[in-house]
Amino acid sequence: MLYYRIFGAMNLEDLSTLESLLSKPQSIVIVPHKNPDGDAIGSCLGLHLFLQQRGLQSKVVAPNDFPKFLKWMPAAEGIIVYEKETQEAEKLLSNASLIFTLDFNDFSRVGPNMEKALARSKASFVMIDHHQQPSDYATATFSNVEKSSTCEMVYDLIEAMNGTAQLTPEIATNLYAGIMTDTGSFKYRSTTSATHTAAAKLIERGADNMDIHQHVFDSNSPSRLHLLGVALRNMVISPEYRTAYITLSQEELDTHNFKKGDTEGFVNYGLTLEGIIFAVIFIENKDEGIIKISFRSIGDFSVNQFARNHFNGGGHDNAAGGRSDVSLPETVAQFQKLLPQYAKQLNP
Ligand code: 5GP
Ligand code: MN
């Protein structure tokens, strides 16, 4: 099995593997992770439209639906949602000869049902991703944890494939949107001069930065803002551990007409408090019988490790997710009990 990791510049071997896969007739499917975010959707659609420019047909199959604030993205209407259109999605996956997996590092990240379909597949896999600890299922693994976003990696790939002339405004818009959302509008540590250079080139190729920002961030509903008010009131601050956490119960979500994506970004408010370096949000999901947890940190405290060690999750050093199968109060109690173990790391 060929296994390539890319740190820094793209190397020629990686490219030739990809070019050789793309030089043969293929049935191509592109897959983002479950609960896809702007980077997952943007990278899949950007790659899909780029392949189209090269005369290759592909389909994007997402494990489940994605929030309204991403529905405007060019070509988003063509995404097949596995959870809703299971038969069609299963057919596409079983007929695929080449599957790109974007913005995730392990089959389990697509959820249990679609995971089985991927595991059964006889296709060649290409991974493009920036999360830690990539699994080795792919024929070509483009993994770079230093990169701001999978969209930046897709941009790098297009450039390395001499494809910049084929970067349409639609491709540029998708990739810009993913870079913008995954960097918190260019403010996270993962944002480098290369990120800004890619963003600048994407603007030159037709991405309208103001328009994209408005679509994503200025599309609030009144009920979402009221829910944010509840979340902020529920915030518990532990200065001794430099930690702030938020809870949202199913009842609170229901009262505020919760729609997918409404809680996106809430967790980050904890980090805006002076001195706070660890922020968490616990969101009850009665349908799935779980508590979905998001972790964020500033500096060296690895929430990837914390989520892996205690909450069946993972992600990046400064942004990770996880879940718990016990009740909301029990999950919070578990979390509070863990903090003293981390006192030295949180408050050195
Ligand atoms: P979020 O908190 O926004 O759901 O996720 C933050 C980051 O952690 C994202 O990059 C996401 O892909 C990753 N992540 C979220 N949930 C999980 C999980 O359950 N397992 C793993 N390995 N990564 C996750
Ligand atoms: Mn990402």
JSON list of C-alpha atoms and ligand atoms in Angstrom, two decimals, residues 37 39 103 130-131 149-150 182 316, ligand 2:
[
{"chain": "A", "resi": 37, "resn": "ASP", "atom": "CA", "xyz": [-18.95, 21.89, 8.38]},
{"chain": "A", "resi": 39, "resn": "ASP", "atom": "CA", "xyz": [-14.51, 23.04, 5.35]},
{"chain": "A", "resi": 103, "resn": "ASP", "atom": "CA", "xyz": [-11.72, 16.47, 6.08]},
{"chain": "A", "resi": 130, "resn": "HIS", "atom": "CA", "xyz": [-5.68, 17.89, 8.26]},
{"chain": "A", "resi": 131, "resn": "HIS", "atom": "CA", "xyz": [-6.74, 15.98, 11.40]},
{"chain": "A", "resi": 149, "resn": "SER", "atom": "CA", "xyz": [-8.15, 23.43, 6.47]},
{"chain": "A", "resi": 150, "resn": "THR", "atom": "CA", "xyz": [-8.83, 20.70, 3.96]},
{"chain": "A", "resi": 182, "resn": "ASP", "atom": "CA", "xyz": [-12.07, 26.52, 9.58]},
{"chain": "A", "resi": 316, "resn": "HIS", "atom": "CA", "xyz": [-7.12, 18.94, 16.45]},
{"chain": "B", "resi": 2, "resn": "MN", "atom": "MN", "xyz": [-11.46, 20.95, 8.52]}
]
